Coordinates of C-alpha atoms in Angstrom, one line a residue:
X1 CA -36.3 -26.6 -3.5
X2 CA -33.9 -23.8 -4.7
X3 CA -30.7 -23.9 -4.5
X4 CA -28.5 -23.1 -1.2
X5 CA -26.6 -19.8 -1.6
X6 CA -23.1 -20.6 -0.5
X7 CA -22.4 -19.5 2.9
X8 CA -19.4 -17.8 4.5
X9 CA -16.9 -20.2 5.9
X10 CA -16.7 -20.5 9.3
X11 CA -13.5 -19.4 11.4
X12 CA -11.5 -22.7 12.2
X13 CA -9.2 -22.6 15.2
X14 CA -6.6 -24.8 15.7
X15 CA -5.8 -24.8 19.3
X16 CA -3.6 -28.6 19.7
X17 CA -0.2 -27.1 20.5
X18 CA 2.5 -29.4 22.1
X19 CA 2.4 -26.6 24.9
X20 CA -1.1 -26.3 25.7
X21 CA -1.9 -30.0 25.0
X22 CA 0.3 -31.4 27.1
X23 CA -1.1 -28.8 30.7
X24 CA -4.7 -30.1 28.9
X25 CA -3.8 -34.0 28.8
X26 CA -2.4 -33.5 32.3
X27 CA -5.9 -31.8 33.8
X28 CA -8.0 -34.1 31.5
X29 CA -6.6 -37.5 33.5
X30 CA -7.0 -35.7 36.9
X31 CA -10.5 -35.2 36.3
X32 CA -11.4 -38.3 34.8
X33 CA -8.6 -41.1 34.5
X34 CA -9.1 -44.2 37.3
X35 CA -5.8 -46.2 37.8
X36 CA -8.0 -48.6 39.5
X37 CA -9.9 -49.1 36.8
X38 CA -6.9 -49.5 34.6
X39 CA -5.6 -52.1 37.2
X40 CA -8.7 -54.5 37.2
X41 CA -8.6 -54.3 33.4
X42 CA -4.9 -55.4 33.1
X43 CA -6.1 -58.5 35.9
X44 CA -8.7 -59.6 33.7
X45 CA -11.9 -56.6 34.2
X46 CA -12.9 -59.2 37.8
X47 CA -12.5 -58.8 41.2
X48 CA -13.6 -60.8 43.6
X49 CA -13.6 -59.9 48.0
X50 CA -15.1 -62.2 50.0
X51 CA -18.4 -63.4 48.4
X52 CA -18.7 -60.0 46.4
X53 CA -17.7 -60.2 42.7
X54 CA -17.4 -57.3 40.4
X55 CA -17.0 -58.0 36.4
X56 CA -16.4 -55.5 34.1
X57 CA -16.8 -55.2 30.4
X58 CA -13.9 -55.5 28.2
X59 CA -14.5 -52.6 26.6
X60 CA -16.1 -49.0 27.9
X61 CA -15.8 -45.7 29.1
X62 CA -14.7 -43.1 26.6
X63 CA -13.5 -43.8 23.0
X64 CA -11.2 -41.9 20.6
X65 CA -14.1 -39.2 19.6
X66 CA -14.8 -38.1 23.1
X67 CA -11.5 -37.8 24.4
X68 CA -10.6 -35.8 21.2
X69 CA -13.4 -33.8 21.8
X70 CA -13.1 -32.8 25.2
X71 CA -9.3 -32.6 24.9
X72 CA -10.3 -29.6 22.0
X73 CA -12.5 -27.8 24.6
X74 CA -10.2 -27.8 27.6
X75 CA -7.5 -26.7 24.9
X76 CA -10.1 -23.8 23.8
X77 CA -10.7 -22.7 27.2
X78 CA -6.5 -22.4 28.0
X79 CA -5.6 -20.5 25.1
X80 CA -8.8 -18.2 24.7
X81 CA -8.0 -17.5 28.5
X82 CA -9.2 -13.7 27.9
X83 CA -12.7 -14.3 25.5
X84 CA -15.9 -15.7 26.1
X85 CA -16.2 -19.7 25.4
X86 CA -19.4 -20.7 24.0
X87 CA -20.5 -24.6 23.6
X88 CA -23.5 -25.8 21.5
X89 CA -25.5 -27.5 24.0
X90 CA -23.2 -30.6 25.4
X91 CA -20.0 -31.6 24.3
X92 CA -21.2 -35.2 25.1
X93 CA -24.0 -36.9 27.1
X94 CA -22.4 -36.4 30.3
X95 CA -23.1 -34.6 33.3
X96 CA -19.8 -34.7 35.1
X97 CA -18.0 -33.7 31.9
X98 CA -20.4 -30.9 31.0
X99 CA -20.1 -29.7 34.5
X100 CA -16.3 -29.7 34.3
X101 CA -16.8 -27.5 31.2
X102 CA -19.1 -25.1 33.1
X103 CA -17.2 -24.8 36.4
X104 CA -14.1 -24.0 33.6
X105 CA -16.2 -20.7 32.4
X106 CA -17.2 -22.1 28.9
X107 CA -21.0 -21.1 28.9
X108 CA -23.2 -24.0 27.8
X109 CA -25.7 -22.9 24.7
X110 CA -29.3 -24.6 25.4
X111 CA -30.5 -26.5 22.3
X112 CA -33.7 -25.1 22.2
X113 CA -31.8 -21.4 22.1
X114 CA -29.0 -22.3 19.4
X115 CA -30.2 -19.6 16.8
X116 CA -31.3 -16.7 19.1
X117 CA -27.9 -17.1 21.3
X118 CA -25.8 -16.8 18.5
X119 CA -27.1 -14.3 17.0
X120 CA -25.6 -12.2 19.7
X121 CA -22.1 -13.5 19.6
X122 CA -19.2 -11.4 17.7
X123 CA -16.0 -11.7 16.1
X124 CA -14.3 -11.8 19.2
X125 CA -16.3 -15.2 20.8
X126 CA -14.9 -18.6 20.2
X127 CA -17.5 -21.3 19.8
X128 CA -17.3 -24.7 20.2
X129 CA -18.9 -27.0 18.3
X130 CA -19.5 -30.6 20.0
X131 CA -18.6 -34.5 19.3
X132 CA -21.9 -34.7 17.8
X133 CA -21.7 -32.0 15.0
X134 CA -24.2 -29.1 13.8
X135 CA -26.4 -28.8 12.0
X136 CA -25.3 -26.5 8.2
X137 CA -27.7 -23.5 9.7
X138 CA -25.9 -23.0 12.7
X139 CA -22.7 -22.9 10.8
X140 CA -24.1 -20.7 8.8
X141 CA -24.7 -18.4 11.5
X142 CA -21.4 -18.7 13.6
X143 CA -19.4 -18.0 10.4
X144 CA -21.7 -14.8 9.4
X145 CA -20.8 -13.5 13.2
X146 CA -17.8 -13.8 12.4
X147 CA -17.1 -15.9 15.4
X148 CA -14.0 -18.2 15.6
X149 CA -14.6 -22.3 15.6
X150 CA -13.1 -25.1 17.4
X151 CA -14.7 -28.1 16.0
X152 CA -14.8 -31.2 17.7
X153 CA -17.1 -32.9 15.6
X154 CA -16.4 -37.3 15.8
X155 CA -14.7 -38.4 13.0
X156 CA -17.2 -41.1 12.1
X157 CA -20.3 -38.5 12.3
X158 CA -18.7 -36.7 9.6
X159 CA -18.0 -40.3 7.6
X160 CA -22.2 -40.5 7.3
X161 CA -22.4 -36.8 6.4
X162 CA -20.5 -37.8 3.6
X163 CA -22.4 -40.8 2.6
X164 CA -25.7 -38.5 2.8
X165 CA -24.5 -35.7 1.2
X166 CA -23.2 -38.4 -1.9
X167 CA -27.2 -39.7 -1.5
X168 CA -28.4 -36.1 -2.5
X169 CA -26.1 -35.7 -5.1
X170 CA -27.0 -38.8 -6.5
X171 CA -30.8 -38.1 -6.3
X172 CA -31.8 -40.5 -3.2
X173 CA -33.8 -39.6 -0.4
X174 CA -31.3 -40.8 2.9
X175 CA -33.3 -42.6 5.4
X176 CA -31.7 -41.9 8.4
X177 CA -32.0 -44.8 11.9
X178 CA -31.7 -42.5 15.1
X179 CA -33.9 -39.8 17.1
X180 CA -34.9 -37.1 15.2
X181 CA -34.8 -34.6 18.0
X182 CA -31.1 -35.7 18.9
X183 CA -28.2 -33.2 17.5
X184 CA -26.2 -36.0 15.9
X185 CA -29.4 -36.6 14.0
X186 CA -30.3 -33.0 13.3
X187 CA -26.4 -32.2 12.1
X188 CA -27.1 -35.2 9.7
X189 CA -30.4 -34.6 8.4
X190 CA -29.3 -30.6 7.4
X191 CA -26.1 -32.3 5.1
X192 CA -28.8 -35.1 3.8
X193 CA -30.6 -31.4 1.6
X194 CA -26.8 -31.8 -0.4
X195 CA -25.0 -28.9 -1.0
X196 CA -27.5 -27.1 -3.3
X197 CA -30.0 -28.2 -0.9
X198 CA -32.9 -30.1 -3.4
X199 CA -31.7 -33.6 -0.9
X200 CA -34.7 -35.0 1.3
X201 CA -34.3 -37.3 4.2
X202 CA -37.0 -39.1 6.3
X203 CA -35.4 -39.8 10.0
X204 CA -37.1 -43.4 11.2
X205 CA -36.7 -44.9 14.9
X206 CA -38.9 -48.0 15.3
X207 CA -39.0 -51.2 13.9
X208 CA -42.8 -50.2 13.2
X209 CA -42.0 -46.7 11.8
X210 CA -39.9 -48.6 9.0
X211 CA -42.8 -51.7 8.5
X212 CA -44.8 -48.6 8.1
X213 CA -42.4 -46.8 5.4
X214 CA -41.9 -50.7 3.7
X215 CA -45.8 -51.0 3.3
X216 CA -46.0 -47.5 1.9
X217 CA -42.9 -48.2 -1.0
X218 CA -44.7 -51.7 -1.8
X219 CA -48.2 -50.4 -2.1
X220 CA -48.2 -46.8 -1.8
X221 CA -50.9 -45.4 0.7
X222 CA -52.5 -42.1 2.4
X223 CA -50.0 -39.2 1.5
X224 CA -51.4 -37.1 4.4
X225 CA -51.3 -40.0 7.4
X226 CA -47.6 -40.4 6.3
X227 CA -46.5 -37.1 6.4
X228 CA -48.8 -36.7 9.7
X229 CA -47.2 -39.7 11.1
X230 CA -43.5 -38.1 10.7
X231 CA -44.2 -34.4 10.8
X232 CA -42.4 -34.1 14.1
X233 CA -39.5 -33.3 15.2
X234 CA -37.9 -32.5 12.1
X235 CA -38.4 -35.9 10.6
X236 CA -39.0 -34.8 7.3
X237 CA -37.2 -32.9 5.0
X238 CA -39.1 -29.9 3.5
X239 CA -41.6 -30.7 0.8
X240 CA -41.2 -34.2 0.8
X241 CA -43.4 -36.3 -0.9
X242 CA -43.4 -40.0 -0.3
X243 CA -44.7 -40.8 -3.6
X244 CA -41.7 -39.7 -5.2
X245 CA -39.1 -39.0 -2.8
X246 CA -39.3 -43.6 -1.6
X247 CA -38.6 -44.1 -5.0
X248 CA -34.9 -44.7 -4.7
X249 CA -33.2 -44.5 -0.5
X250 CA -30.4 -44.5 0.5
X251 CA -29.8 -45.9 4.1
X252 CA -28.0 -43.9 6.9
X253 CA -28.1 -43.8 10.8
X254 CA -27.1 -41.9 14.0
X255 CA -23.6 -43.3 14.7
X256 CA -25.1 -45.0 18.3
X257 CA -27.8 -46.9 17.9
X258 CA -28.2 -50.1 18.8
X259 CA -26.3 -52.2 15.6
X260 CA -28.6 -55.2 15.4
X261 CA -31.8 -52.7 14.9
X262 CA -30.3 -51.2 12.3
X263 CA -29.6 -53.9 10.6
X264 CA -32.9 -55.3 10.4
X265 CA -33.9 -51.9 9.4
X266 CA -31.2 -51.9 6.8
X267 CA -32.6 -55.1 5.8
X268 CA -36.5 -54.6 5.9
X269 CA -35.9 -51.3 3.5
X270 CA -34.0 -53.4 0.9
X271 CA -36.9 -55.9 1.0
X272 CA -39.3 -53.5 0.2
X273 CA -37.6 -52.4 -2.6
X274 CA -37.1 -55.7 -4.1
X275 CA -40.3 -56.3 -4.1
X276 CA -41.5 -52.8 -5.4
X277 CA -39.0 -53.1 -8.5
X278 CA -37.6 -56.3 -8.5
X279 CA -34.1 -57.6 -7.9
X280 CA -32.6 -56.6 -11.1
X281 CA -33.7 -52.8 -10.1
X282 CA -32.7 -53.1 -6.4
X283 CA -29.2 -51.4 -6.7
X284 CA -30.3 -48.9 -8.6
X285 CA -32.5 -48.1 -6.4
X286 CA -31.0 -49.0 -3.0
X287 CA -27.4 -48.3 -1.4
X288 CA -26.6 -49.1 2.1
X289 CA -23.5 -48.2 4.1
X290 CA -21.9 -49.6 7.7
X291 CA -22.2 -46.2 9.5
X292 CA -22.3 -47.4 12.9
X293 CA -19.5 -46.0 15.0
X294 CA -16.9 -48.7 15.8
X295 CA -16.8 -47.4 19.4
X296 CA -20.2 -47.9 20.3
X297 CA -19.9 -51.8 18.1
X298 CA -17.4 -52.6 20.6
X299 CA -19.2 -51.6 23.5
X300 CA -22.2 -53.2 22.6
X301 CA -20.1 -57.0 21.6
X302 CA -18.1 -56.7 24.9
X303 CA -21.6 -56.6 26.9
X304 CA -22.7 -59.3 24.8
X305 CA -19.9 -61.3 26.1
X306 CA -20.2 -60.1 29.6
X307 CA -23.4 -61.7 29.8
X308 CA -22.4 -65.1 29.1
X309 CA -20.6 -64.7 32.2
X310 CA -23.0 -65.2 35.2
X311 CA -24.7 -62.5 36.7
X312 CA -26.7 -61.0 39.4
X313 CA -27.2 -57.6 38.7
X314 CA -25.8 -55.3 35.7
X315 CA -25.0 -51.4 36.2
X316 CA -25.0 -49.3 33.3
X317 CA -23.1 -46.1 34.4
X318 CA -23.9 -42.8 31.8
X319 CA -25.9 -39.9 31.0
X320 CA -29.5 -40.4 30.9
X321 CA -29.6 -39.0 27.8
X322 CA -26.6 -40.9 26.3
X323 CA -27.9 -42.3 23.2
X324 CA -25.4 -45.2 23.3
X325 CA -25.6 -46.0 27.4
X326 CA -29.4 -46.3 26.5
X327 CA -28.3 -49.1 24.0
X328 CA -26.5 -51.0 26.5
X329 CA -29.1 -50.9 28.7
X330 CA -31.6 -52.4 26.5
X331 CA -29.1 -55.0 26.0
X332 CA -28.9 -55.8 29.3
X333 CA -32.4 -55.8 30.4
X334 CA -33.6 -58.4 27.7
X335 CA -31.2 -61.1 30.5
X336 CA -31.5 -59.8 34.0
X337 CA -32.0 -57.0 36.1
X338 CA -30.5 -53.8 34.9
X339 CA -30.0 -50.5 36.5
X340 CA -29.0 -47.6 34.5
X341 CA -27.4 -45.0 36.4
X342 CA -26.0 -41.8 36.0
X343 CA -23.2 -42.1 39.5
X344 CA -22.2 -43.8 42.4
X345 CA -24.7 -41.9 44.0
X346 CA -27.6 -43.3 43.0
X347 CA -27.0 -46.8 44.7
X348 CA -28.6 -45.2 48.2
X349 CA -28.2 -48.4 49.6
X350 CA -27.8 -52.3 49.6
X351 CA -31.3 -52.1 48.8
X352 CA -32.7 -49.1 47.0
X353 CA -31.5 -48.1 43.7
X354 CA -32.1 -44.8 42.0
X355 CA -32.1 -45.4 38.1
X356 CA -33.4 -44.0 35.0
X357 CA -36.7 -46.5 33.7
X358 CA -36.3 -46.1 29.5
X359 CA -40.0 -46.9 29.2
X360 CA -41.4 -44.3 32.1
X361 CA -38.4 -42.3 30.8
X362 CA -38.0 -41.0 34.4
X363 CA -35.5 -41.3 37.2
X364 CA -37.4 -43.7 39.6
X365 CA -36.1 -45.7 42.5
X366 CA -36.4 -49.3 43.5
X367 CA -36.0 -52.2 45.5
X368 CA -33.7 -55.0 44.9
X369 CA -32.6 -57.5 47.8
X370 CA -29.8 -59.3 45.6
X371 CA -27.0 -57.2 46.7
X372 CA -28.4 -57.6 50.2
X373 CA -28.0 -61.3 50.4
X374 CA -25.3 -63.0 52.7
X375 CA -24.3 -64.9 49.8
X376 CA -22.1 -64.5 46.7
X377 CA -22.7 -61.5 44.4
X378 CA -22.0 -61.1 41.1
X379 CA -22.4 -57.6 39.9
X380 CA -21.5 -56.6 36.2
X381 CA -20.3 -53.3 35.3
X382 CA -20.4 -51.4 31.8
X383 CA -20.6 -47.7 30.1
X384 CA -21.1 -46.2 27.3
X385 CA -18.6 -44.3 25.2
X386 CA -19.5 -40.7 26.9
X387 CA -18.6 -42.0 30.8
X388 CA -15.0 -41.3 32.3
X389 CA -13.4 -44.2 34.4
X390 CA -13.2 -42.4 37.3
X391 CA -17.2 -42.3 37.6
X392 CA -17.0 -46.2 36.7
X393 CA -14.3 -46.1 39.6
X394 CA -16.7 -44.5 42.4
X395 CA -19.8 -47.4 41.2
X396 CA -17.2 -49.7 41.7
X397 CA -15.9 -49.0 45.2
X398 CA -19.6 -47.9 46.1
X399 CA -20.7 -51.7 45.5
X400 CA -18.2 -53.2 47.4
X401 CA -18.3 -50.4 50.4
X402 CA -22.0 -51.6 50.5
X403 CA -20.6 -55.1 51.0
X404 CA -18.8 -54.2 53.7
X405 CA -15.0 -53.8 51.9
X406 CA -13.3 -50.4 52.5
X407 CA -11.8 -48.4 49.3
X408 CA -8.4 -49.3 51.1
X409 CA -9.2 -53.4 50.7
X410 CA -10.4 -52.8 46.9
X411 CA -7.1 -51.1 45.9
X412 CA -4.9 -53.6 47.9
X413 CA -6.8 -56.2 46.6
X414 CA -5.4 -54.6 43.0
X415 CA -2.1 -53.5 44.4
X416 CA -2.9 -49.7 43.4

């Protein structure tokens, strides 16, 4: 592959002034801080009315790279008061937030239409790039516009880009754990080509997709059922080859997946290379690097521990198309019955829940009669890092309301 040309740097905006950030940490808690929350945390994340028991997971709800990032775009849309706001797609997996940003007049950019929106953007628009990052071709185009930045990109997406962009330059393929069709992935898999662009990348989500990448580095195989196999989505880089471009990897991920799968995967890849070359060969071969975001580790250990704790029922409060809720929810599932749900909303009754199914991968409702029962209830509470507290608060006081305990009994209960 030839070179990359360089491209024109893209406008940077720095828009954290004490002024504006202190009116935008002010609007930011109204929307989405939850005393109550706060208050059940400080008691010990359990409260208990009656025979109804709610537990909540030590840690959730937003971390450091989502409040950062929608701090940035409420900061955008206060001092570009007078231009147009454009966002690239979401500025997380959240639908409250992302509605928030709409109802705030910064215009939402489809993923689907990235390239033919921007295209029609000028030196006067102000573009806001989300938590997860872009991919290099999109920058490419905002800068050419001419159209000013504000990045928001997490600081732990950009710690991989590094580590795949050092894989290039070093001559190995990256092999990249996460969803090929998700932007984190699609920002990564652009600065896996390195910065003359001759880098590959292969993006792998199943434990099978990488038993069948292992088999094909220990014994080679059908060229054109391997490429057909990961031909979609943008899976593969651009000419590659797996005959030459397995011969030395280099292991990366989307910062949300679930830890313990990539570790295996981390660890099923090295195999295969030990037994391709041989132990003494392995490191030069083979480099691995801890690129799963400490955020989402946390979340992921504290529901471990939460489910040592008995249960009845566990809610997982998100986006449906949270990459790290869907984590949690997998999680949960293995132990007992899980509902992932994207508000309060969706509990319709004692009875009927409405909840997205990750193997239909729909929005379905069902029937539970656990929180109907006379008797205790123990209901467990969790979120991943895109969901504010104050949707966490509404599941909360929706569970006991069903109970039959007022919002008013909840919060003296807490003294807030």
């Amino acid at each position: 592959m030839s070179a990359t040309p360089s491209a024109p740097a893209a406008r940077r905006v720095n828009v954290r002034t004490p002024e504006v950030m202190e009116r935008v940490q002010a609007e930011v808690e109204t929307h989405y801080r939850s005393t109550l929350v706060e208050a059940i945390r400080v008691q010990g994340s359990v409260i208990q009315i009656g025979n109804t028991t709610v537990r909540l997971a030590r840690d959730f709800g937003f971390c450091y790279g989502v409040e950062r990032a929608i701090d940035l775009a409420y900061a955008a849309r206060r001092v570009f008061a007078d231009r147009r706001v454009f966002l690239l797609g979401e500025i997380i997996h959240n639908p409250e937030v992302n509605r928030q940003l709409t109802e705030m007049g910064i215009v939402s950019i489809p993923v689907s239409q990235h390239e033919e929106e921007l295209a029609k953007l000028n030196s006067d628009d102000v573009v806001i790039v989300p938590a997860f990052g872009a991919e290099t071709k999109l920058m490419k185009i905002i800068a050419e516009r001419g159209c000013m930045v504000v990045d928001t990109t997490c600081g732990d997406v950009m710690s991989v880009w590094k580590r795949v962009r050092n894989y290039a330059k070093n001559d190995f393929t990256s092999i990249i754990h996460g969803k090929a069709s998700h932007e984190e992935t699609r920002a990564t898999s652009s600065r896996a080509l390195g910065d003359q662009g001759n880098g590959h990348y292969l993006v792998v989500l199943t434990l099978s997709d990488v038993d069948y990448v292992c088999e094909y580095i220990r014994h080679g195989g059908d060229k054109a059922l391997f490429l057909e196999r990961f031909k979609g989505a943008s899976a593969l880089s651009e000419g590659f080859d797996p005959d030459l471009h397995l011969q030395r990897i280099g292991v990366a991920n989307q910062t949300t997946m679930l830890k313990s799968e990539t570790e295996e995967i981390q660890r099923r890849l090295q195999k295969a290379i030990e037994d391709r070359d041989g132990n003494d060969a392995t490191q030069k071969n083979f480099q691995v690097f801890d690129t799963i975001c400490g955020a989402t580790q946390e979340r992921q250990d504290s529901l471990f521990l939460l489910l040592q704790q008995p249960l009845d029922v566990l809610l997982v409060v998100g986006g449906y198309n949270s990459s790290n809720t869907t984590h949690l929810v997998e999680i949960g599932e293995q132990q007992l019955p899980t509902f992932f749900i994207r508000t309060a909303e969706c509990l319709t009754s004692l009875e009927q829940i409405v909840h997205f199914d990750l193997h239909l991968k729909a929005e379905k409702t069902s029937y539970s009669t656990k929180l109907a029962e006379d008797g205790p209830v123990t209901i467990g509470i969790t979120a991943g890092a895109s969901c504010p507290n104050n949707l966490i608060e509404d599941t909360l006081l929706r569970v006991f309301q069903l109970r039959g305990i007022s919002p008013d009994q909840v919060r003296a209960q807490v003294g807030v």
